[in-house]
Coordinates of C-alpha atoms and ligand atoms in Angstrom, one line a residue:
X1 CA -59.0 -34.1 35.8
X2 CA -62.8 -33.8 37.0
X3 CA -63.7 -31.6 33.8
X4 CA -62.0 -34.3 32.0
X5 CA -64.1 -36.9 33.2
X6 CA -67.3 -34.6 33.3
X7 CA -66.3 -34.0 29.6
X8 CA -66.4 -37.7 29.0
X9 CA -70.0 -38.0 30.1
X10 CA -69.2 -40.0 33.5
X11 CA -70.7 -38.8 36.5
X12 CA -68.6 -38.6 39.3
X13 CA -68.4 -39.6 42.2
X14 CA -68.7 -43.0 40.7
X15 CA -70.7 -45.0 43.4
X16 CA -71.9 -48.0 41.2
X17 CA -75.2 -48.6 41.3
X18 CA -75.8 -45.2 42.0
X19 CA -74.5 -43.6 38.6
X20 CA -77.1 -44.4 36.7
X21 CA -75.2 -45.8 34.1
X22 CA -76.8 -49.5 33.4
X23 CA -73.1 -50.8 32.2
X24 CA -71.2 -50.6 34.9
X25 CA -73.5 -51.1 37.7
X26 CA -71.7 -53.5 40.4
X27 CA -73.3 -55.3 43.3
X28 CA -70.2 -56.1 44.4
X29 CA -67.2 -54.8 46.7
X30 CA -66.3 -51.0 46.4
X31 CA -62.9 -50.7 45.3
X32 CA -60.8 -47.1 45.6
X33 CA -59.0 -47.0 42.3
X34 CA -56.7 -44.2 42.8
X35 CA -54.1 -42.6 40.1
X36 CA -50.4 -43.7 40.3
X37 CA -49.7 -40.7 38.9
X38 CA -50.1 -38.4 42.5
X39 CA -51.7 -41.3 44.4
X40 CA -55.2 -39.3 44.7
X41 CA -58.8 -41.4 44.7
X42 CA -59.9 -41.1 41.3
X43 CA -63.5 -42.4 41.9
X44 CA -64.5 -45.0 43.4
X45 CA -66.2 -48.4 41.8
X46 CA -68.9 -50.9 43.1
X47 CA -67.7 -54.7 41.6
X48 CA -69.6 -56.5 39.1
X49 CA -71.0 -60.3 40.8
X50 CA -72.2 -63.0 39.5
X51 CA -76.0 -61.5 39.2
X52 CA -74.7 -58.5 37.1
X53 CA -72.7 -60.6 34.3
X54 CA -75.9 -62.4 34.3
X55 CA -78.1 -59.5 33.1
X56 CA -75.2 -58.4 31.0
X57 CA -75.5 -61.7 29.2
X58 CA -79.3 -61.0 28.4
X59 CA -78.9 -58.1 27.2
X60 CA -76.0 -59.1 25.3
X61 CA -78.2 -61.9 23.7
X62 CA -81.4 -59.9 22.7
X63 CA -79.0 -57.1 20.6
X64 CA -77.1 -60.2 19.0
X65 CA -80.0 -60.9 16.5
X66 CA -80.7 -57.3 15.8
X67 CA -77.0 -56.8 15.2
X68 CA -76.0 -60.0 13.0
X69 CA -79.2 -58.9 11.0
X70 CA -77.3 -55.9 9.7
X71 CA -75.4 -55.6 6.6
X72 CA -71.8 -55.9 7.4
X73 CA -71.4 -52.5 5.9
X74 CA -73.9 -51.0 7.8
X75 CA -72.2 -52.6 11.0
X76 CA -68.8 -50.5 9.7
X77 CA -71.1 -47.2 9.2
X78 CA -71.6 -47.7 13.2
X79 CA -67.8 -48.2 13.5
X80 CA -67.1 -45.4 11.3
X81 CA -69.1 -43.3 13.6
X82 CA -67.3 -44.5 16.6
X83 CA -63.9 -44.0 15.1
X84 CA -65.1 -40.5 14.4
X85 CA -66.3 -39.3 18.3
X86 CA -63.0 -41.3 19.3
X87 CA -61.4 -38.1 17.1
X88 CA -63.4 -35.8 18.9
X89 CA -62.9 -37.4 22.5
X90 CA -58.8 -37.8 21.5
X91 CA -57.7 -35.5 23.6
X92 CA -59.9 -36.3 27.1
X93 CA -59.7 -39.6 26.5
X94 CA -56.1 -40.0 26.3
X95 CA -55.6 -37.2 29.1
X96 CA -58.0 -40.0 31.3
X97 CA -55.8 -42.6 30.4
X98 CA -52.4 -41.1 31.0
X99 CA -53.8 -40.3 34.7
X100 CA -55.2 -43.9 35.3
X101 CA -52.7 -45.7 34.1
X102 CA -50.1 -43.5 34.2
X103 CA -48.5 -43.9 30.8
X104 CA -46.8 -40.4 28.9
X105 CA -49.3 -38.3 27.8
X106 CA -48.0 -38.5 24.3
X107 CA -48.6 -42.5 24.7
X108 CA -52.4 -42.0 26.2
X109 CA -52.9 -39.8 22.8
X110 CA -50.8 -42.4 20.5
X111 CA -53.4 -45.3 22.5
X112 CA -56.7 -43.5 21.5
X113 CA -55.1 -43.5 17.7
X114 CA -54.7 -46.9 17.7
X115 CA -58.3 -46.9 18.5
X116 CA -59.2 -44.7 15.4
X117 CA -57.1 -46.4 13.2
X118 CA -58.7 -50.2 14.2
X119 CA -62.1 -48.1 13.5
X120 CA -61.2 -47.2 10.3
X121 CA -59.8 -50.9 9.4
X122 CA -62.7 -52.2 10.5
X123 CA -65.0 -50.0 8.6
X124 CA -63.0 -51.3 4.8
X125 CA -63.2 -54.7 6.5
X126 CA -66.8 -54.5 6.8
X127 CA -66.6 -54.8 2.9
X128 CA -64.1 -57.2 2.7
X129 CA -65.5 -60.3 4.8
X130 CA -63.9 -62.4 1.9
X131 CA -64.6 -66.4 1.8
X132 CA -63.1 -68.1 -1.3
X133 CA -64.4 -70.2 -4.1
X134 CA -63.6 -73.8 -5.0
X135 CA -63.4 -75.5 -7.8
X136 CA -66.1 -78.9 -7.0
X137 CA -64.4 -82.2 -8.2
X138 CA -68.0 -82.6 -9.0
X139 CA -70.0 -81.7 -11.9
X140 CA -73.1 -79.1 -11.8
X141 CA -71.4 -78.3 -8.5
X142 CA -70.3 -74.7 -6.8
X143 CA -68.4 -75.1 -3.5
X144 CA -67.6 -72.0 -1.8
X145 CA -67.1 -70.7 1.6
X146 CA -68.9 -68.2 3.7
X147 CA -68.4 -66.5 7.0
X148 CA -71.1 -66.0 9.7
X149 CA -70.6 -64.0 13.3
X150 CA -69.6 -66.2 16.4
X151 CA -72.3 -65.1 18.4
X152 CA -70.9 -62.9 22.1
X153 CA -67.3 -62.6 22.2
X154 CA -65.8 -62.0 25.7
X155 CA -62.9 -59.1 25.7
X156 CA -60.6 -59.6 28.9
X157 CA -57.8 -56.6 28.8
X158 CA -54.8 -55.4 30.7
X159 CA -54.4 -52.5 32.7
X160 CA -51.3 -51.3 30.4
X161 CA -53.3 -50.3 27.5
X162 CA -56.8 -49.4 29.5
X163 CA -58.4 -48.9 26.1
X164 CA -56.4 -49.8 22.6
X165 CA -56.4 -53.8 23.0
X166 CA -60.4 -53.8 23.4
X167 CA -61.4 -51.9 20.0
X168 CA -58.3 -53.7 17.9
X169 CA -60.8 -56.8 19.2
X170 CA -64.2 -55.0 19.7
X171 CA -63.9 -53.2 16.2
X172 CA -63.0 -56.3 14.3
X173 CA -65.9 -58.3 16.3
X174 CA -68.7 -55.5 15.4
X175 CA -68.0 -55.8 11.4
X176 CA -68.0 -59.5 12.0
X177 CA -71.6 -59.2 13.9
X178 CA -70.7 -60.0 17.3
X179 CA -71.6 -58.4 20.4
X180 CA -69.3 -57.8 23.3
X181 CA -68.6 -58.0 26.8
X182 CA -65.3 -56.6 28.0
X183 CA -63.9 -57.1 31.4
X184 CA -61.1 -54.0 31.7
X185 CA -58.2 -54.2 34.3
X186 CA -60.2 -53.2 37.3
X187 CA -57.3 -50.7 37.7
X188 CA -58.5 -48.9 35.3
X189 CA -61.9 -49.4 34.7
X190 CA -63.0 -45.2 34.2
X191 CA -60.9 -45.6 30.8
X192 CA -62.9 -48.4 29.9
X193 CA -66.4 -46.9 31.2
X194 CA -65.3 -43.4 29.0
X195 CA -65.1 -45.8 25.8
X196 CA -68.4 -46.9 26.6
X197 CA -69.6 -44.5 26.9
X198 CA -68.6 -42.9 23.9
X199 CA -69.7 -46.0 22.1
X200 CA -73.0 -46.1 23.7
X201 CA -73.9 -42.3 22.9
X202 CA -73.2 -44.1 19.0
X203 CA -75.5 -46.7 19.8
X204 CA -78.5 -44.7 21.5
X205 CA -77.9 -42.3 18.3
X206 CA -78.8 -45.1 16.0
X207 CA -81.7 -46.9 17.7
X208 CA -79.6 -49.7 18.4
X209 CA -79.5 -51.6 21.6
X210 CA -76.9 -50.7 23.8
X211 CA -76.6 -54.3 24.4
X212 CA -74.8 -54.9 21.1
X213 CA -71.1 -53.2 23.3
X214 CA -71.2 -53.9 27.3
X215 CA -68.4 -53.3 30.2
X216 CA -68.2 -55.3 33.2
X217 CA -65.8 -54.3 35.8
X218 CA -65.6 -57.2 37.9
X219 CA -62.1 -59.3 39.6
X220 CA -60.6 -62.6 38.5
X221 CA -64.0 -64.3 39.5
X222 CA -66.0 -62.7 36.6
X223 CA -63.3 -63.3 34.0
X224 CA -63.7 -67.1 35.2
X225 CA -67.4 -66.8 34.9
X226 CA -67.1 -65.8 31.5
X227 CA -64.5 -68.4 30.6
X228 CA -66.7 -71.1 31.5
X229 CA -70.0 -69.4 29.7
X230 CA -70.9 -71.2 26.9
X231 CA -72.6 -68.5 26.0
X232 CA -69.5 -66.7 25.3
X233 CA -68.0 -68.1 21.8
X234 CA -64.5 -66.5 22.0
X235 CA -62.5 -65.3 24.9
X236 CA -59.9 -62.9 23.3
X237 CA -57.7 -62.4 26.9
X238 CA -54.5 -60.0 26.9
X239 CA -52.5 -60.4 30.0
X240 CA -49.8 -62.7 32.3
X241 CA -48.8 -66.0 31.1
X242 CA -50.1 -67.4 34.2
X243 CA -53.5 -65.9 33.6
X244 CA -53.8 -67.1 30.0
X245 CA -53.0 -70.7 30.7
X246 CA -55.7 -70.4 33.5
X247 CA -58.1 -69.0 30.5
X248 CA -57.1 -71.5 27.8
X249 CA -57.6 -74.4 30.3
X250 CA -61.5 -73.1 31.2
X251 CA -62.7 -72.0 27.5
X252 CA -60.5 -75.7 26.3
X253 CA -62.9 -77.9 28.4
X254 CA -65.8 -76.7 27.1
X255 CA -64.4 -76.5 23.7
X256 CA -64.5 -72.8 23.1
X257 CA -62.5 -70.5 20.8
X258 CA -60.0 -68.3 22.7
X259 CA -57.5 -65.8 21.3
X260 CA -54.5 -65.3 23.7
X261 CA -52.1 -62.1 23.6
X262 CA -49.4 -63.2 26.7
X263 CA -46.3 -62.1 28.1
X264 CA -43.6 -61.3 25.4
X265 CA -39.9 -61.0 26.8
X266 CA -38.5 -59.0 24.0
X267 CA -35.3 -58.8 22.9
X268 CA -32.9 -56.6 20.2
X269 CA -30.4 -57.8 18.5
X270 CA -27.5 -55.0 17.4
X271 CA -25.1 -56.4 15.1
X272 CA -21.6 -55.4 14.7
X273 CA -22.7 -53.0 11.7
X274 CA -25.9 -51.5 13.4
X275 CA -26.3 -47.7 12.9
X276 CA -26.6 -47.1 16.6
X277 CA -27.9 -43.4 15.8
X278 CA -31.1 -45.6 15.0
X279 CA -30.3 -48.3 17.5
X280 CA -29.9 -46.2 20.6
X281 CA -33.5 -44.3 20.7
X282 CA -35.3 -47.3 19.4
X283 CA -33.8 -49.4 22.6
X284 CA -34.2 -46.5 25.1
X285 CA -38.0 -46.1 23.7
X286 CA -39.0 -49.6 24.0
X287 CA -37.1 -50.3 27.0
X288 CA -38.4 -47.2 29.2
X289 CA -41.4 -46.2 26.9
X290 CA -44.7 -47.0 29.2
X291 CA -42.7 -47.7 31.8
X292 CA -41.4 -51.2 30.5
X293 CA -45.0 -52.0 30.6
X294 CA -45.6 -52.9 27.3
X295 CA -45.7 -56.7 26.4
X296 CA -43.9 -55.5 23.3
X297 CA -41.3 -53.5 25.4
X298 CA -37.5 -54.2 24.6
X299 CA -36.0 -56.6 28.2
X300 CA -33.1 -58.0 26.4
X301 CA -30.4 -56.2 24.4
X302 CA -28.1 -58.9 22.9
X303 CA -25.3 -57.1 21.3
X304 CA -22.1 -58.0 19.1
X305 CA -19.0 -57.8 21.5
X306 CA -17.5 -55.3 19.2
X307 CA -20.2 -52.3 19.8
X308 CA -21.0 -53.8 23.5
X309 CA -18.8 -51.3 25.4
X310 CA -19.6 -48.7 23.1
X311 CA -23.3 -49.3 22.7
X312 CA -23.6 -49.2 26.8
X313 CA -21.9 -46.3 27.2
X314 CA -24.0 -44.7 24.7
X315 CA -27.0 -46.0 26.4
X316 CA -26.1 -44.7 29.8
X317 CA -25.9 -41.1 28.2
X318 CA -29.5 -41.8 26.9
X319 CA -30.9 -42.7 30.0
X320 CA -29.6 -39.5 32.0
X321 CA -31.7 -37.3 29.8
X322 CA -34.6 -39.3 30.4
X323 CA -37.2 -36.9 32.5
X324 CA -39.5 -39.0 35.0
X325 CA -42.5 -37.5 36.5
X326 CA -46.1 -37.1 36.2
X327 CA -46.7 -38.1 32.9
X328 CA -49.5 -35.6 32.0
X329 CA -46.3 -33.4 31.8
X330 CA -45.4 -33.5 28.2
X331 CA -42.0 -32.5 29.3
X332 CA -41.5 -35.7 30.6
X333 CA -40.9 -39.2 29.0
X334 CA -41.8 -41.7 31.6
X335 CA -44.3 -42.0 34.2
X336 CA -44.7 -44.2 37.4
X337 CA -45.6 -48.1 37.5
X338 CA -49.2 -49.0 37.6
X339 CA -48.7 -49.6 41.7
X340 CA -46.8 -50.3 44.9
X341 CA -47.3 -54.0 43.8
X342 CA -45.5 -53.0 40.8
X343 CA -42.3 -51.5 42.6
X344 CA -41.9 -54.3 44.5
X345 CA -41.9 -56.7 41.8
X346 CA -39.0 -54.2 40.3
X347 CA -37.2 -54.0 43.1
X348 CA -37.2 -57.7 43.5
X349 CA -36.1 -58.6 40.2
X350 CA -33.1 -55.8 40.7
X351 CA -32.1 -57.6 43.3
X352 CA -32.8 -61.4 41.9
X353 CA -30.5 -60.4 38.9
X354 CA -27.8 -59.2 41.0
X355 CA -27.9 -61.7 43.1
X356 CA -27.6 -64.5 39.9
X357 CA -24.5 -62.6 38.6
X358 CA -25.8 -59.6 37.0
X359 CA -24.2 -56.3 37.7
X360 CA -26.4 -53.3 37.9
X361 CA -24.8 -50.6 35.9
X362 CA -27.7 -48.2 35.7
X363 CA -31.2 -47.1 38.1
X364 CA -32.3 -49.9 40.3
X365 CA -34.3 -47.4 42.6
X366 CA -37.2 -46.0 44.1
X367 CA -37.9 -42.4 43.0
X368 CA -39.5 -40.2 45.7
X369 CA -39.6 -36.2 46.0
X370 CA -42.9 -33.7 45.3
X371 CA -42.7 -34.8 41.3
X372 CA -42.6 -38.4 42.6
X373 CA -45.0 -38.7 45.3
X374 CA -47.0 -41.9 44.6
X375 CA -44.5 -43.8 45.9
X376 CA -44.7 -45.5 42.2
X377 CA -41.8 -44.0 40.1
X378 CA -38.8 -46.0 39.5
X379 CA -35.4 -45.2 37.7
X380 CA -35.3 -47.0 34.5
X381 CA -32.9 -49.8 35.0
X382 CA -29.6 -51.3 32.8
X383 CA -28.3 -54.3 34.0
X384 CA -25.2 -56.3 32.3
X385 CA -26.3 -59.7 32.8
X386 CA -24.7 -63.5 31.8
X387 CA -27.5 -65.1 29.4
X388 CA -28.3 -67.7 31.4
X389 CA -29.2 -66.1 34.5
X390 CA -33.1 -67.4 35.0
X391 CA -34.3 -64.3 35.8
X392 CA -33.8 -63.3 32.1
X393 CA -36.2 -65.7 31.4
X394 CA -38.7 -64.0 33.0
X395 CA -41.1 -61.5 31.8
X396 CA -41.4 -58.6 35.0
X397 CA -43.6 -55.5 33.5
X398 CA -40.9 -52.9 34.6
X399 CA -38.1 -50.5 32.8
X400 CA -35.6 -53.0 33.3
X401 CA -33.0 -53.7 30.3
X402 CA -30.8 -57.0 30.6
X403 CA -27.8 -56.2 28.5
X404 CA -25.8 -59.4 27.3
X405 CA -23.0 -60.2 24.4
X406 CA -23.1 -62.4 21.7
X407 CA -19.7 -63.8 19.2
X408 CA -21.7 -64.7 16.2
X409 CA -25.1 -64.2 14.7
X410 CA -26.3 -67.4 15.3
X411 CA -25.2 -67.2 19.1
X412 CA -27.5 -64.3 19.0
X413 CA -30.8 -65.7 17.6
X414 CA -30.3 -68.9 19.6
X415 CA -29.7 -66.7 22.8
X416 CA -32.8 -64.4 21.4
X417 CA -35.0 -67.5 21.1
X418 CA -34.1 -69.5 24.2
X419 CA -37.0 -67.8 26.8
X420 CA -40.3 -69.1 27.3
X421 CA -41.7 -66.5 25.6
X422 CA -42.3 -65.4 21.5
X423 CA -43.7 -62.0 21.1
X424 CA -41.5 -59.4 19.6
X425 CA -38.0 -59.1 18.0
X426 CA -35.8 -57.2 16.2
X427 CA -32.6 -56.8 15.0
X428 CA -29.8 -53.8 13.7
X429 CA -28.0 -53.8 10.7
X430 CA -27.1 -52.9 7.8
X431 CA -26.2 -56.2 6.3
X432 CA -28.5 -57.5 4.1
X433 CA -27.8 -61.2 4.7
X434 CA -27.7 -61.0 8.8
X435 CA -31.4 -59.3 8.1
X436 CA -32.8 -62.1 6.2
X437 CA -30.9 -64.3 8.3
X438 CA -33.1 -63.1 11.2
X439 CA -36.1 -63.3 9.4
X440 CA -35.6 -66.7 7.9
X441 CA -37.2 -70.0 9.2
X442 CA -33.9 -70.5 11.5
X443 CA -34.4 -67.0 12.8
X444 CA -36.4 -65.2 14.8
X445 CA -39.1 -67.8 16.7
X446 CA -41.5 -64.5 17.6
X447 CA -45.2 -63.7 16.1
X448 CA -43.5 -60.0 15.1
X449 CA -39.9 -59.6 13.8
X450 CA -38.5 -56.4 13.1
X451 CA -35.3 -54.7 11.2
X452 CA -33.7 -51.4 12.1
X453 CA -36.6 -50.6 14.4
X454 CA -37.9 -51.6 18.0
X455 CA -39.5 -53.9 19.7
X456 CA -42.3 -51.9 20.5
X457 CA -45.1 -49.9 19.0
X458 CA -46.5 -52.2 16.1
X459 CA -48.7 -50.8 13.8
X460 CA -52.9 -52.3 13.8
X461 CA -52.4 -53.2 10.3
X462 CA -50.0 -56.3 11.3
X463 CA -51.4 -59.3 13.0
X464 CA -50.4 -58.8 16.7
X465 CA -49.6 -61.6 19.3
X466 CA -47.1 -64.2 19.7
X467 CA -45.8 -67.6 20.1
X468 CA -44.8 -70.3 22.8
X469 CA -46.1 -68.8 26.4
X470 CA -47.2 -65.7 24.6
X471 CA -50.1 -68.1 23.6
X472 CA -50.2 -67.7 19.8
X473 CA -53.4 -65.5 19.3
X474 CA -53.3 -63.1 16.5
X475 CA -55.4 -59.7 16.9
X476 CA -55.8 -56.6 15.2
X477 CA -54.7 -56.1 11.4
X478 CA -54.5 -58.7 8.7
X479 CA -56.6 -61.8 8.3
X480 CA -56.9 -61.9 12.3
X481 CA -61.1 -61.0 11.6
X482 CA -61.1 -64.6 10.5
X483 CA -60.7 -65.8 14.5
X484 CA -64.2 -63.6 15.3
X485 CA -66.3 -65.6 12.6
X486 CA -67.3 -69.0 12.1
X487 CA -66.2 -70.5 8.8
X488 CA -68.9 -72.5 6.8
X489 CA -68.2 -74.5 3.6
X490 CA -71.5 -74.7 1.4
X491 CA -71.9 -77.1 -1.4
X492 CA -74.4 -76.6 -4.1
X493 CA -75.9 -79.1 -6.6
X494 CA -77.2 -77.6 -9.8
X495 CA -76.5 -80.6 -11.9
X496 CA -79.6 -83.1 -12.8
X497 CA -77.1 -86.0 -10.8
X498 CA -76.4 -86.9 -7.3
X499 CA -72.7 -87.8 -8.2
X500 CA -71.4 -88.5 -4.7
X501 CA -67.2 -87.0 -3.8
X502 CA -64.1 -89.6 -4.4
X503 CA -66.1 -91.0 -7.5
X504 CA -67.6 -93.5 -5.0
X505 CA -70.6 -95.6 -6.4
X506 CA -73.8 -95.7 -4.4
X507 CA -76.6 -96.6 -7.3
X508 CA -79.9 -97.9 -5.8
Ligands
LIG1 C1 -49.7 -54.6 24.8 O1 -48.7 -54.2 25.4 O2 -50.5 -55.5 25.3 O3 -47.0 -52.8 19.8 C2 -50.0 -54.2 23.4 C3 -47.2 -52.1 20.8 C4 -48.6 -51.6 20.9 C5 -49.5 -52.6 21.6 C6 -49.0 -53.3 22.8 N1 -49.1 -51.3 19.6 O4 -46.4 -51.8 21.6

C-alpha cells in the first residue's frame, strides 16, 4: 500500500503541517486513521481549525474570478483533463480506496469510474448550460433566461464512497464556474487528499490557481463552520439524516442553497411472477455489496407470499457462497465495516430486531480469524421480520436484510412507502401492469425507482437523491447542474415604447 500512496503523489508519513501539501494542512488534533481492512495505521492526519478553513476561504475566493472568467468550455477542457489522469490513476486510486474504506476492490475500481464518467458528463455539459427563451407579452421585447456560477460551493461527503459523491458534485460545480471546498469523511481523508492531488497536478499544469478545488479535513466543527459561511452559496452534504437536518437548519437561517443526499432505507419488491434468476443476485448485491453501506443498498425485501419460502431459501444458498475478507482480495465479495463503531451498531440492531419479533434466519455475528483480524467483519445478515417492527424503519449502514411478506401489490407499495425514508426502490416482474403500477403516481414514493434490477448502483446520468428524510437533493446526471447556478431572467427592450407588463397604464 506505501507504493500505492507514493504513486499517488502523497508523502507519507502524513504529519500535517509537515507534508508540505498547502491543502491539507491542519492545526488541529492528530488523528490515527487506520485501515478496517487489517487494522494497521495508515498515516496519520493533523485536523483542520477554524484558522485553516479561513485561509482556505481566501484562496477559494481569489481563483473564483479567474475561474468564472473562463469559457464554460474551457472550464470542461480542465475537467476533461481530470477525467483523463483519473484513467491513469484508476487502478491506485481505487486500490487506496478499497484499503481505507474497505469496500471490494472491484467496487474501489467501479467508484473511480463513476468519477470518470461525471468528468466526461461534465465536459458535454460545459456546452450545454442551456437557459430558455420566452415569448415577451410585450412588443419590441426578448425575454430570456441565463445562468451564472453560485460563487464557492461547500462539498461535505461520506466515508462510504471516499471519492465518487465529491466529483458527481465537484465536476458539475467546475463547468458551472464554481470553486470548491470539500470536507471528506475524516475516516478517510488520504482518498480524498489522492483526488486532490490528482486534480491539483491538473491545475498547476494549466497556470490555474490551485484555489479553484480545495480539501479540508476537519470534524463536525468545520462542517458547521462552513454551514454558517455565507461565503459558501451551496452546501451539497451526503450523509445521516441526523446530520442533514442539522445542515439544512444552519445554511436555512441564513438563507443559503443546500443540496441534501440522506439516508435511504431501501426496499425490493418481488412479485409473485419475478424471474428470481435476476431477483436473487440483484438482492444479494445490494444487500451485502459495500458492506450494506450504501445509502442505495437493498434493507427491506418485501415479497409475494407465494415465492416467500422459496425466495428465502434461495437467498440462504446465495449468501453461503459469499467470500468475506480483505477486500483487496478479488476473490472475495465483501469486506469489513468502516469500524468497531460500526459492529456495534450491527450487532445492536441484530439484537433490537429480534428482540421486536424478528427471527434471525441468517449471520448476525462477529467474524474473527487471520482473514478477519480488524475486529470489523461481520456475517451478512437475513432476518424474517413483521413490517411493523420499528427497527425496520430505521436506516443502520450494515449487511442486514429485513425479509417481510406482502398479499397484494398494493400491500406492498404501501408497506414499501411507509419508512421515513425515500431513496431507492425497485420491484420484480414480469407483468407489465404491476410495473407501471409501481412506477405510477400511487407507486413508488422514492427519488429512484427501478424494474427488474436493484436498489443499488445507479448510473451518473440519472438524477441521484431522494425524498422525505433522505432530504430531496438531486446530484449528478440530468438537469441536477441547474442547483450549482444562479438562474437570472433578463428582459430586453428594443422597441421605441416603454409598454409596461399586464397592459397596465402609467402615461406621464
Ligand atoms: C451513496 O451511497 O451515498 O447508486 C451513493 C449507488 C452509487 C452511489 C451511492 N452509484 O449505489
Amino acid at each position: 500500500m506505501k507504493k500505492v500512496i507514493d504513486d499517488l503523489g502523497l508523502k507519507t508519513p502524513f504529519y500535517g503541517a509537515s507534508s508540505g501539501q498547502r491543502n491539507w494542512v491542519g492545526r488541529g488534533d492528530k488523528l490515527n486513521i487506520k485501515s478496517p481492512v487489517d487494522g494497521k495505521l495508515i498515516g496519520e492526519i493533523n485536523l483542520a481549525e477554524n484558522k485553516d478553513y479561513e485561509s482556505l476561504m481566501a484562496e477559494a475566493q481569489i481563483a473564483f474570478p479567474i475561474w468564472k472568467a473562463m469559457p464554460a468550455p474551457h472550464r470542461g477542457e480542465i475537467v476533461r483533463q481530470f477525467g483523463d489522469a483519473l484513467r491513469k490513476e484508476k487502478e491506485n486510486l481505487g486500490k487506496l480506496v478499497s484499503y481505507e474504506m474497505g469496500k471490494s476492490l472491484q467496487e474501489g475500481y467501479g467508484e473511480v469510474q463513476e468519477m470518470i464518467d461525471i468528468c466526461d458528463f461534465a465536459v458535454g455539459l460545459s456546452r450545454q448550460l442551456y437557459g430558455l427563451q420566452m415569448h415577451s407579452e410585450r412588443p419590441g421585447h426578448r425575454m430570456f433566461e441565463q445562468w451564472h456560477p453560485l460563487g464557492v460551493v461547500g462539498i461535505i461527503s461520506a466515508f462510504n464512497f471516499p471519492v465518487a459523491v465529491w466529483a458527481w458534485n465537484a465536476a458539475l460545480a467546475w463547468v458551472c464556474g464554481n470553486v470548491c471546498i470539500w470536507k471528506p469523511s475524516e475516516k478517510t481523508p488520504f482518498s480524498a487528499m489522492a483526488c486532490q492531488e490528482i486534480f491539483r497536478k491538473v491545475l498547476i499544469a494549466n497556470d490555474l490557481p490551485e484555489g479553484i478545488s480545495n480539501v479540508i479535513i476537519g470534524d463536525r466543527a468545520i462542517g458547521k463552520l462552513m454551514s454558517s459561511d455565507p461565503n459558501i452559496a451551496l452546501i451539497s452534504a451526503t450523509g445521516s439524516t441526523q446530520m442533514g437536518k442539522s445542515v439544512a437548519e444552519t445554511v436555512g437561517r441564513r438563507l443559503g442553497k443546500s443540496i441534501l443526499e440522506l439516508g435511504g432505507n431501501n426496499a425490493i419488491i418481488v412479485a409473485e411472477d419475478a424471474d428470481l434468476n435476476h431477483a436473487v443476485p440483484a438482492i444479494v448485491f445490494g444487500a451485502v455489496g459495500t458492506a450494506g453501506q450504501r445509502c442505495t443498498s437493498t434493507r427491506r425485501l418485501i415479497v409475494h407470499e407465494s415465492q416467500f419460502e422459496s425466495l428465502l431459501e434461495k437467498l440462504k444458498q446465495a449468501y453461503g457462497q459469499i467470500r468475506i475478507g480483505d477486500p483487496l482480495d478479488e476473490n472475495n465479495h465483501v469486506g469489513p465495516l468502516i469500524d468497531t463503531m460500526a459492529v456495534e451498531a450491527y450487532l445492536n440492531t441484530v439484537e433490537k430486531a429480534q428482540n421486536q419479533g424478528g427471527e434471525l434466519v441468517y449471520g448476525g455475528q462477529v467474524l474473527d480469524g487471520e482473514k478477519c483480524t480488524s475486529g470489523c467483519y461481520v456475517m451478512p445478515t437475513i432476518i424474517k421480520a413483521d413490517q411493523n417492527m420499528p427497527i425496520m424503519k430505521q436506516e443502520t449502514f450494515a449487511p442486514i436484510l429485513y425479509v417481510t411478506s406482502y398479499k397484494d401489490l398494493n400491500e406492498a407499495i404501501n408497506i414499501q412507502n411507509n419508512v421515513p425514508q425515500g431513496l431507492s426502490s425497485s420491484i420484480f416482474t414480469l407483468n407489465m401492469r404491476k410495473a407501471e403500477t409501481f412506477l405510477s403516481n400511487s407507486g413508488s414514493d422514492c427519488g429512484i425507482a427501478n424494474v427488474n434490477i436493484g436498489t443499488s448502483g445507479a448510473e451518473i446520468g440519472g438524477a441521484f437523491g431522494g425524498e422525505k428524510e433522505t432530504g430531496g437533493g438531486r446530484e449528478s446526471g440530468s438537469d441536477s447542474w441547474k442547483a450549482y447556478m444562479r438562474r437570472q431572467t433578463c428582459t430586453i427592450n428594443y422597441s421605441t415604447d416603454l409598454p409596461l407588463a399586464q397592459g397596465i397604464k402609467f402615461d406621464l
